[in-house]
Amino acid sequence: MTSTSVTSVRPYWDLTFDADGDPDPRQRDALLEAVGDRTDLVVFSHGWNNDIATATALYDGFFGHFPGLLAAAPDLRFGYVGVHWPSMRFSDEPIPDFPRTSPTLAAPVADGAAASGAALDPLTRAALGEVFPGSGPTLDRIAELLAERPEAPERLDEFAALVRTLTGLPPSPGAAAQGPAAQIPAARGPGAQGVAAQSLLAEDMGTAPGAEPLLFTQDPVTTCLSLADALATAGAEVAPAQPVSGEAVFGGLGRRVWDGAKELLRQATYYAMKRRAGTVGQRGLGPLLGVLARRAPSVRVHLIGHSFGARLVSFALDGMPSSVRVSSVTLLQGALSHYAFSGPQPFDARGGALHGRQQRVTGPLVACHSRHDQALGVFYPLASRLAGEDESLLGDIAHAGADLLGFGERWGALGHDGFQALDGAPELTLERALAGGLPRTGCVSVDASSVVCSGGPPSGAHSDICHEELARLVLRAAGRVPG
């Protein structure tokens, strides 16, 4: 049975996974039973959308370009799949050409916090509760602290500890719960358990299990001020910096610290989503693609992923049986390391976690990137930096302010500057790729800045992907349009 929520293409199937990668059995079976008469199947995974409706609108809009592009090829019978997995987007991040969702839940917000945007709006609070089930008391206290923005430094320590609890990270070494946080139980449910489990995937560069981003191990005041600086770099409104000496003084500086504290919550949430995307790809979508290959071996499969969805479909390559191949992969503003598919590097002898997995794609593996994507150009490197590095987050922000295009070379994202240190991976403009410049196989970076260019702070153009040119690029990679 196909979905009726996406109307721009037929046949279309929803495919839903839980946080552990288990598919909805009815949706899985419906797809496997009906897909055999298709020549091609396009499988698209969203990134950090906070509800099925938003993801469905994305699929409806992007797939809507396909019928016209395929009109000259009537013998091709395409099918379409929209992957759904438990993730979220903070409601203050607009998606170009999508109506901004209006919060429908009422909650008191302190006047100062509302003015600065530091408070946790009810819609985001509800979304966090859905992706981190059983975390109600923790979220209530987090929302309370963001609304009140207390002056006492120990309350910021409490906030940082609560954020770790929410996302399933163990307490910082030597940290002890303080104040109301000491009475709040750890979040329960598949989301929190999945992040905390040692069996979760390592980072994109093959980082040893247990390594944590500097974001979560540095002093909270330093971290939150760094994140406030990053917000300012991205063009967001933050409280002005106030020079102080000695201990942190919570006044004018406090407003800036709490602006950064909300960003810490956002980045911690996305860190959890990053790991979850890898789990769903490797343990969920990858094995299912193996089953599909056995049931419908003549169907050419084309994977598309946006943001963390790009990480999901990339790790699906790792989770497929070694004999299975997909025909093409297109990663749109991929939120994974630009070294993920690379071999050993001077700073990491193990190389990327997906090194060699591009060989499981018979056609091209395309990475679209844009210099207008602030989520990946500014915040992704900050969230990815691991403890034990020499430089501080503040040093990184200073570097970012001086040279955004060079920021985050070690910790950069694929969707910011494409494949790095990968032999034989050409760099093309979107115009050149659409004119027939795509290689027949292998990795290729495509600068899509000419169309992926709209969007305000803090994420910039990260979600500006519903363009006919990008749909045409997918079909170029699939080898299903001339060129």
Coordinates of C-alpha atoms in Angstrom, one line a residue:
M1 CA 0.0 0.0 0.0
T2 CA 1.5 3.3 -1.1
S3 CA 1.3 6.6 0.8
T4 CA -1.2 9.3 -0.1
S5 CA 0.7 12.1 1.7
V6 CA 3.1 12.7 -1.3
T7 CA 1.1 13.5 -4.4
S8 CA 3.7 14.8 -6.8
V9 CA 4.8 11.3 -7.9
R10 CA 3.4 7.7 -8.0
P11 CA 4.1 5.2 -6.8
Y12 CA 5.5 6.5 -3.5
W13 CA 6.2 4.6 -0.3
D14 CA 6.9 5.9 3.2
L15 CA 9.6 3.9 5.0
T16 CA 9.8 4.6 8.7
F17 CA 12.6 3.5 11.1
D18 CA 12.8 3.8 14.9
A19 CA 15.9 5.0 16.7
D20 CA 17.5 1.6 16.7
G21 CA 17.1 1.1 12.9
D22 CA 14.1 -1.2 13.0
P23 CA 11.7 -0.6 10.1
D24 CA 7.9 -0.4 10.3
P25 CA 7.1 -3.9 9.1
R26 CA 3.9 -3.0 7.2
Q27 CA 5.7 -0.2 5.2
R28 CA 8.7 -2.5 4.6
D29 CA 6.5 -5.3 3.3
A30 CA 4.4 -3.0 1.1
L31 CA 7.5 -1.7 -0.6
L32 CA 9.0 -5.1 -1.1
E33 CA 5.8 -6.6 -2.5
A34 CA 5.2 -3.9 -5.1
V35 CA 8.6 -2.6 -6.2
G36 CA 9.5 -5.4 -8.5
D37 CA 7.9 -3.9 -11.6
R38 CA 10.0 -0.7 -11.3
T39 CA 13.1 0.0 -13.4
D40 CA 14.4 2.5 -10.8
L41 CA 13.8 3.3 -7.2
V42 CA 14.8 6.6 -5.6
V43 CA 15.2 6.5 -1.8
F44 CA 15.4 9.9 -0.1
S45 CA 16.3 10.5 3.6
H46 CA 15.6 13.7 5.3
G47 CA 17.9 15.4 7.8
W48 CA 16.8 17.1 11.1
N49 CA 13.1 17.6 10.4
N50 CA 11.0 17.6 13.6
D51 CA 7.8 16.0 12.2
I52 CA 6.6 13.7 9.4
A53 CA 4.7 16.6 7.8
T54 CA 7.9 18.6 7.2
A55 CA 9.7 15.7 5.8
T56 CA 6.8 14.8 3.6
A57 CA 6.6 18.4 2.2
L58 CA 10.3 18.1 1.4
Y59 CA 9.8 14.8 -0.5
D60 CA 6.7 16.2 -2.3
G61 CA 8.6 19.3 -3.4
F62 CA 11.8 17.6 -4.5
F63 CA 10.2 14.6 -6.2
G64 CA 7.8 17.0 -7.9
H65 CA 10.5 17.9 -10.4
F66 CA 11.0 14.3 -11.6
P67 CA 7.9 13.7 -13.8
G68 CA 8.8 16.6 -16.1
L69 CA 12.4 15.6 -16.2
L70 CA 11.6 12.0 -17.1
A71 CA 8.8 12.9 -19.6
A72 CA 11.1 12.1 -22.6
A73 CA 11.8 8.6 -21.2
P74 CA 8.5 6.8 -21.1
D75 CA 10.0 3.4 -20.8
L76 CA 11.5 4.2 -17.4
R77 CA 9.3 3.2 -14.5
F78 CA 10.4 5.1 -11.4
G79 CA 9.3 4.5 -7.8
Y80 CA 10.0 6.8 -4.9
V81 CA 10.6 6.2 -1.2
G82 CA 10.7 8.8 1.6
V83 CA 12.6 7.6 4.7
H84 CA 11.4 8.8 8.1
W85 CA 13.5 8.5 11.2
P86 CA 13.3 10.1 14.6
S87 CA 15.1 13.4 14.4
M88 CA 14.3 17.1 14.9
R89 CA 14.9 20.6 13.8
F90 CA 14.7 23.6 16.2
S91 CA 11.7 25.7 15.2
D92 CA 13.7 28.9 14.9
E93 CA 15.5 27.5 11.8
P94 CA 13.5 28.6 8.7
I95 CA 13.4 26.4 5.6
P96 CA 13.4 28.4 2.4
D97 CA 10.1 28.2 0.5
F98 CA 8.5 26.4 3.5
P99 CA 6.0 28.3 5.8
R100 CA 7.4 28.9 9.2
T101 CA 5.6 26.6 11.7
S102 CA 3.6 28.6 14.3
P103 CA 3.9 27.4 17.8
T104 CA 0.5 26.3 19.1
L105 CA 1.5 25.6 22.7
A106 CA 1.3 28.3 25.2
A107 CA 4.0 28.6 27.9
P108 CA 5.2 31.6 30.0
V109 CA 8.6 33.0 28.9
A110 CA 10.6 35.6 30.7
D111 CA 10.6 39.0 28.9
G112 CA 14.4 39.2 28.5
A113 CA 14.7 35.7 27.3
A114 CA 12.0 36.2 24.7
A115 CA 13.6 39.3 23.4
S116 CA 17.0 37.6 23.0
G117 CA 15.6 34.3 21.6
A118 CA 17.3 32.4 24.4
A119 CA 14.1 30.8 25.7
L120 CA 13.0 27.3 24.7
D121 CA 9.9 27.8 22.7
P122 CA 7.0 25.4 23.3
L123 CA 7.2 23.8 19.8
T124 CA 10.9 22.9 20.2
R125 CA 10.2 21.7 23.8
A126 CA 7.6 19.3 22.5
A127 CA 9.8 18.1 19.6
L128 CA 12.6 17.4 22.1
G129 CA 10.2 15.4 24.2
E130 CA 9.4 13.2 21.1
V131 CA 12.9 12.4 20.1
F132 CA 14.1 11.9 23.7
P133 CA 11.2 10.0 25.2
G134 CA 11.0 9.9 29.0
S135 CA 13.0 13.2 29.4
G136 CA 10.2 15.4 30.6
P137 CA 11.6 16.5 33.9
T138 CA 15.0 17.2 32.3
L139 CA 13.5 19.3 29.6
D140 CA 11.3 21.2 32.0
R141 CA 14.3 22.2 34.0
I142 CA 16.3 23.1 30.9
A143 CA 13.4 25.3 29.7
E144 CA 13.2 26.9 33.1
L145 CA 16.9 27.8 33.2
L146 CA 16.8 29.2 29.6
A147 CA 13.7 31.3 30.5
E148 CA 15.1 32.6 33.8
R149 CA 18.8 33.0 32.8
P150 CA 20.0 33.0 36.4
E151 CA 23.1 35.0 37.4
A152 CA 24.7 32.2 39.5
P153 CA 27.5 30.4 37.5
E154 CA 26.6 27.1 39.1
R155 CA 23.2 27.2 37.3
L156 CA 25.1 27.2 34.0
D157 CA 27.0 24.2 35.3
E158 CA 23.7 22.6 36.1
F159 CA 22.4 23.4 32.6
A160 CA 25.4 21.8 30.9
A161 CA 24.9 18.7 33.1
L162 CA 21.3 18.5 32.1
V163 CA 22.1 18.7 28.4
R164 CA 24.5 15.8 28.8
T165 CA 21.8 13.8 30.6
L166 CA 19.3 14.6 27.9
T167 CA 21.5 13.4 25.0
G168 CA 22.6 10.3 26.9
L169 CA 26.2 11.3 27.5
P170 CA 27.7 10.3 30.9
P171 CA 28.4 13.0 33.5
S172 CA 31.6 15.0 33.0
P173 CA 34.6 13.6 35.0
G174 CA 34.4 14.9 38.5
A175 CA 31.0 16.6 37.9
A176 CA 28.2 16.2 40.4
A177 CA 24.6 17.1 40.0
Q178 CA 23.7 20.4 41.7
G179 CA 20.4 22.0 42.6
P180 CA 17.2 20.6 41.1
A181 CA 19.2 18.6 38.6
A182 CA 20.3 16.2 41.3
Q183 CA 16.6 15.1 41.7
I184 CA 16.0 14.5 37.9
P185 CA 16.3 11.0 36.7
A186 CA 18.2 10.2 33.5
A187 CA 16.1 10.2 30.3
R188 CA 14.9 6.8 29.3
G189 CA 13.8 5.3 26.0
P190 CA 15.4 4.3 22.8
G191 CA 16.8 7.7 22.0
A192 CA 18.8 8.2 25.2
Q193 CA 19.8 4.6 25.4
G194 CA 21.0 4.5 21.9
V195 CA 23.3 7.5 22.3
A196 CA 24.8 6.2 25.6
A197 CA 25.4 2.6 24.3
Q198 CA 29.0 1.7 23.6
S199 CA 27.8 -0.2 20.6
L200 CA 27.0 3.1 18.7
L201 CA 29.1 3.9 15.7
A202 CA 32.3 5.8 16.0
E203 CA 32.8 9.2 14.5
D204 CA 33.2 9.7 10.8
M205 CA 37.0 9.7 11.0
G206 CA 37.1 6.3 12.9
T207 CA 37.5 8.0 16.3
A208 CA 37.9 5.6 19.1
P209 CA 34.7 4.9 21.1
G210 CA 34.3 7.1 24.1
A211 CA 35.9 10.2 22.6
E212 CA 33.7 13.3 23.1
P213 CA 33.5 16.6 21.4
L214 CA 35.3 19.5 23.1
L215 CA 31.9 21.1 23.1
F216 CA 30.9 18.9 26.0
T217 CA 34.2 18.8 28.0
Q218 CA 35.3 22.4 28.1
D219 CA 34.2 24.8 30.8
P220 CA 30.5 25.7 30.2
V221 CA 31.1 29.5 30.3
T222 CA 33.9 29.2 27.7
T223 CA 31.8 26.9 25.5
C224 CA 28.7 29.1 25.7
L225 CA 30.6 32.3 24.9
S226 CA 32.3 30.5 22.0
L227 CA 28.9 29.4 20.7
A228 CA 27.5 33.0 21.1
D229 CA 30.4 34.2 19.0
A230 CA 29.6 31.6 16.4
L231 CA 26.0 32.8 16.3
A232 CA 27.2 36.3 15.7
T233 CA 29.5 35.1 13.0
A234 CA 26.4 33.4 11.3
G235 CA 24.5 36.7 11.5
A236 CA 22.2 35.8 14.4
E237 CA 21.2 38.3 17.0
V238 CA 23.0 37.8 20.3
A239 CA 23.6 40.0 23.3
P240 CA 26.7 42.2 23.0
A241 CA 29.9 41.0 24.5
Q242 CA 30.9 42.8 27.8
P243 CA 34.6 42.8 28.8
V244 CA 35.1 41.5 32.3
S245 CA 38.1 40.6 34.4
G246 CA 38.5 37.7 36.7
E247 CA 35.5 35.4 37.3
A248 CA 32.6 35.5 34.9
V249 CA 30.2 38.2 35.8
F250 CA 26.5 37.4 35.0
G251 CA 25.0 40.7 33.8
G252 CA 25.3 41.9 30.3
L253 CA 27.8 39.0 29.8
G254 CA 25.1 36.7 31.2
R255 CA 22.7 37.4 28.4
R256 CA 25.4 36.5 25.9
V257 CA 26.3 33.3 27.8
W258 CA 22.7 32.1 27.9
D259 CA 22.3 32.9 24.1
G260 CA 25.2 30.5 23.8
A261 CA 23.6 28.0 26.2
K262 CA 20.6 27.6 23.9
E263 CA 23.0 26.9 21.1
L264 CA 24.8 24.3 23.2
L265 CA 21.4 22.5 23.6
R266 CA 20.9 22.7 19.8
Q267 CA 24.4 21.3 19.0
A268 CA 24.1 18.6 21.7
T269 CA 20.8 17.5 20.2
Y270 CA 22.3 17.4 16.7
Y271 CA 25.3 15.5 18.0
A272 CA 22.8 12.8 19.2
M273 CA 21.0 13.0 15.8
K274 CA 24.3 12.5 14.0
R275 CA 24.9 9.3 15.8
R276 CA 21.4 8.1 15.4
A277 CA 21.5 8.7 11.6
G278 CA 24.5 6.4 11.4
T279 CA 22.7 3.8 13.4
V280 CA 19.6 3.9 11.3
G281 CA 21.6 3.8 8.1
Q282 CA 23.9 0.9 9.0
R283 CA 21.4 -1.2 10.9
G284 CA 18.2 -0.3 9.2
L285 CA 18.3 0.9 5.7
G286 CA 21.5 -1.0 4.7
P287 CA 20.2 -4.4 5.5
L288 CA 16.8 -3.6 4.0
L289 CA 18.5 -2.7 0.7
G290 CA 20.1 -6.1 0.8
V291 CA 16.6 -7.7 1.1
L292 CA 15.4 -5.5 -1.7
A293 CA 18.3 -6.6 -4.0
R294 CA 17.3 -10.2 -3.5
R295 CA 13.6 -9.7 -4.0
A296 CA 14.0 -7.3 -7.0
P297 CA 17.5 -7.7 -8.4
S298 CA 16.7 -5.8 -11.7
V299 CA 15.7 -2.5 -9.9
R300 CA 18.3 0.2 -10.0
V301 CA 18.4 1.9 -6.6
H302 CA 19.4 5.6 -6.2
L303 CA 20.0 7.1 -2.8
I304 CA 19.5 10.7 -1.8
G305 CA 20.3 12.1 1.6
H306 CA 20.0 15.7 3.0
S307 CA 22.0 16.9 6.0
F308 CA 22.1 14.0 8.5
G309 CA 20.1 12.0 6.0
A310 CA 23.3 12.1 3.9
R311 CA 25.0 10.4 6.8
L312 CA 22.2 7.9 7.0
V313 CA 22.4 6.8 3.4
S314 CA 26.2 6.8 3.5
F315 CA 26.2 4.5 6.4
A316 CA 23.6 2.4 4.7
L317 CA 26.4 1.5 2.2
D318 CA 28.3 0.1 5.1
G319 CA 25.3 -1.8 6.3
M320 CA 24.5 -3.5 3.0
P321 CA 25.7 -7.0 2.4
S322 CA 29.1 -6.8 0.7
S323 CA 27.8 -8.2 -2.6
V324 CA 25.0 -5.6 -2.9
R325 CA 25.4 -2.5 -5.0
V326 CA 23.3 0.7 -5.5
S327 CA 23.4 2.6 -8.8
S328 CA 24.0 6.1 -7.6
V329 CA 24.2 8.3 -4.4
T330 CA 23.6 12.0 -4.2
L331 CA 24.4 13.8 -0.9
L332 CA 22.8 17.2 -0.4
Q333 CA 24.5 19.4 2.1
G334 CA 25.8 16.3 3.9
A335 CA 26.4 16.6 7.6
L336 CA 29.3 14.2 7.8
S337 CA 33.0 14.6 7.7
H338 CA 34.6 15.6 4.4
Y339 CA 37.1 12.9 5.1
A340 CA 34.5 10.1 5.8
F341 CA 35.3 8.3 2.5
S342 CA 39.0 9.1 2.6
G343 CA 42.0 6.9 3.4
P344 CA 44.5 7.4 6.3
Q345 CA 45.4 11.0 7.1
P346 CA 48.4 12.5 9.0
F347 CA 46.1 13.2 11.9
D348 CA 44.2 9.9 11.8
A349 CA 46.0 6.7 10.5
R350 CA 42.7 4.8 10.4
G351 CA 41.1 7.1 7.8
G352 CA 37.4 7.7 7.3
A353 CA 34.8 5.4 8.8
L354 CA 33.5 4.8 5.2
H355 CA 36.8 4.5 3.4
G356 CA 36.2 2.2 0.4
R357 CA 32.5 2.1 0.7
Q358 CA 32.1 4.2 -2.4
Q359 CA 33.0 0.9 -4.2
R360 CA 29.5 -0.2 -3.4
V361 CA 28.1 2.4 -5.8
T362 CA 28.3 1.4 -9.4
G363 CA 27.7 5.0 -10.6
P364 CA 28.8 8.3 -9.2
L365 CA 28.7 9.2 -5.5
V366 CA 27.9 13.0 -5.6
A367 CA 28.5 15.4 -2.8
C368 CA 26.8 18.7 -3.2
H369 CA 28.2 21.6 -1.1
S370 CA 27.5 25.3 -0.7
R371 CA 29.5 28.1 0.8
H372 CA 26.2 29.6 2.0
D373 CA 25.6 26.8 4.4
Q374 CA 26.3 28.2 7.9
A375 CA 25.1 25.1 9.8
L376 CA 28.0 23.2 8.2
G377 CA 30.5 25.9 7.6
V378 CA 30.4 27.3 11.2
F379 CA 28.7 25.1 13.6
Y380 CA 29.5 21.6 12.4
P381 CA 33.2 21.9 13.0
L382 CA 32.6 23.2 16.5
A383 CA 30.3 20.3 17.4
S384 CA 32.8 17.8 15.9
R385 CA 36.0 18.9 17.6
L386 CA 37.1 16.2 20.1
A387 CA 38.5 16.6 23.6
G388 CA 42.3 16.5 23.7
E389 CA 43.0 18.8 20.8
D390 CA 45.4 21.7 21.2
E391 CA 43.2 24.5 20.2
S392 CA 40.2 25.8 22.0
L393 CA 36.8 26.5 20.6
L394 CA 37.5 30.2 21.1
G395 CA 40.5 29.9 18.8
D396 CA 38.3 28.2 16.2
I397 CA 35.8 31.1 16.3
A398 CA 38.6 33.6 15.9
H399 CA 39.7 31.7 12.8
A400 CA 36.2 31.5 11.5
G401 CA 35.7 35.2 11.8
A402 CA 38.9 35.8 9.8
D403 CA 38.4 33.2 7.1
L404 CA 35.1 31.3 7.0
L405 CA 36.0 29.4 3.8
G406 CA 39.1 28.0 5.6
F407 CA 37.4 27.2 8.9
G408 CA 37.2 23.7 10.1
E409 CA 39.7 22.0 7.8
R410 CA 40.3 19.2 10.2
W411 CA 36.6 18.9 11.3
G412 CA 34.9 20.2 8.2
A413 CA 31.6 18.9 6.7
L414 CA 31.2 17.3 3.3
G415 CA 28.3 19.7 2.6
H416 CA 30.6 22.7 3.2
D417 CA 33.5 22.0 0.8
G418 CA 33.0 18.5 -0.7
F419 CA 35.3 15.5 -0.6
Q420 CA 38.8 16.2 0.8
A421 CA 42.1 14.2 0.4
L422 CA 40.4 11.7 -1.8
D423 CA 42.3 10.8 -5.0
G424 CA 40.3 10.8 -8.2
A425 CA 37.4 12.9 -6.8
P426 CA 37.0 15.8 -9.2
E427 CA 35.5 19.2 -8.1
L428 CA 32.8 20.5 -10.5
T429 CA 30.4 23.5 -10.6
L430 CA 26.8 22.6 -10.7
E431 CA 26.6 24.1 -14.2
R432 CA 29.4 21.9 -15.4
A433 CA 27.9 18.8 -13.8
L434 CA 24.6 19.4 -15.5
A435 CA 26.2 20.0 -18.8
G436 CA 27.5 16.4 -18.8
G437 CA 30.6 16.7 -16.7
L438 CA 29.8 14.0 -14.1
P439 CA 32.1 11.0 -14.2
R440 CA 30.5 7.6 -14.8
T441 CA 31.6 6.3 -11.5
G442 CA 33.5 7.3 -8.3
C443 CA 33.2 10.2 -5.9
V444 CA 32.7 13.8 -7.2
S445 CA 32.2 17.1 -5.4
V446 CA 29.6 19.5 -6.9
D447 CA 29.6 23.2 -5.8
A448 CA 25.9 24.0 -5.7
S449 CA 26.3 27.5 -4.2
S450 CA 24.6 29.0 -7.2
V451 CA 21.3 27.6 -6.2
V452 CA 21.8 26.6 -2.5
C453 CA 22.1 30.2 -1.4
S454 CA 19.0 31.2 0.6
G455 CA 18.3 31.1 4.3
G456 CA 18.8 33.1 7.4
P457 CA 20.7 32.5 10.6
P458 CA 21.7 30.4 12.3
S459 CA 21.7 27.7 9.6
G460 CA 22.0 29.8 6.4
A461 CA 21.2 27.9 3.2
H462 CA 21.5 24.5 4.8
S463 CA 17.9 23.5 3.8
D464 CA 17.7 25.3 0.5
I465 CA 17.6 22.2 -1.6
C466 CA 14.2 21.9 -3.4
H467 CA 15.5 23.0 -6.8
E468 CA 14.9 21.6 -10.2
E469 CA 18.7 21.7 -10.9
L470 CA 19.4 19.4 -8.0
A471 CA 16.7 17.0 -9.1
R472 CA 18.2 17.0 -12.5
L473 CA 21.6 16.3 -11.0
V474 CA 20.2 13.2 -9.3
L475 CA 19.0 11.9 -12.6
R476 CA 22.4 12.8 -14.2
A477 CA 24.0 10.7 -11.6
A478 CA 21.5 7.9 -12.1
G479 CA 22.4 7.9 -15.8
R480 CA 18.7 8.4 -16.7
V481 CA 18.9 11.7 -18.5
P482 CA 21.2 12.6 -21.5
G483 CA 24.6 13.9 -20.7

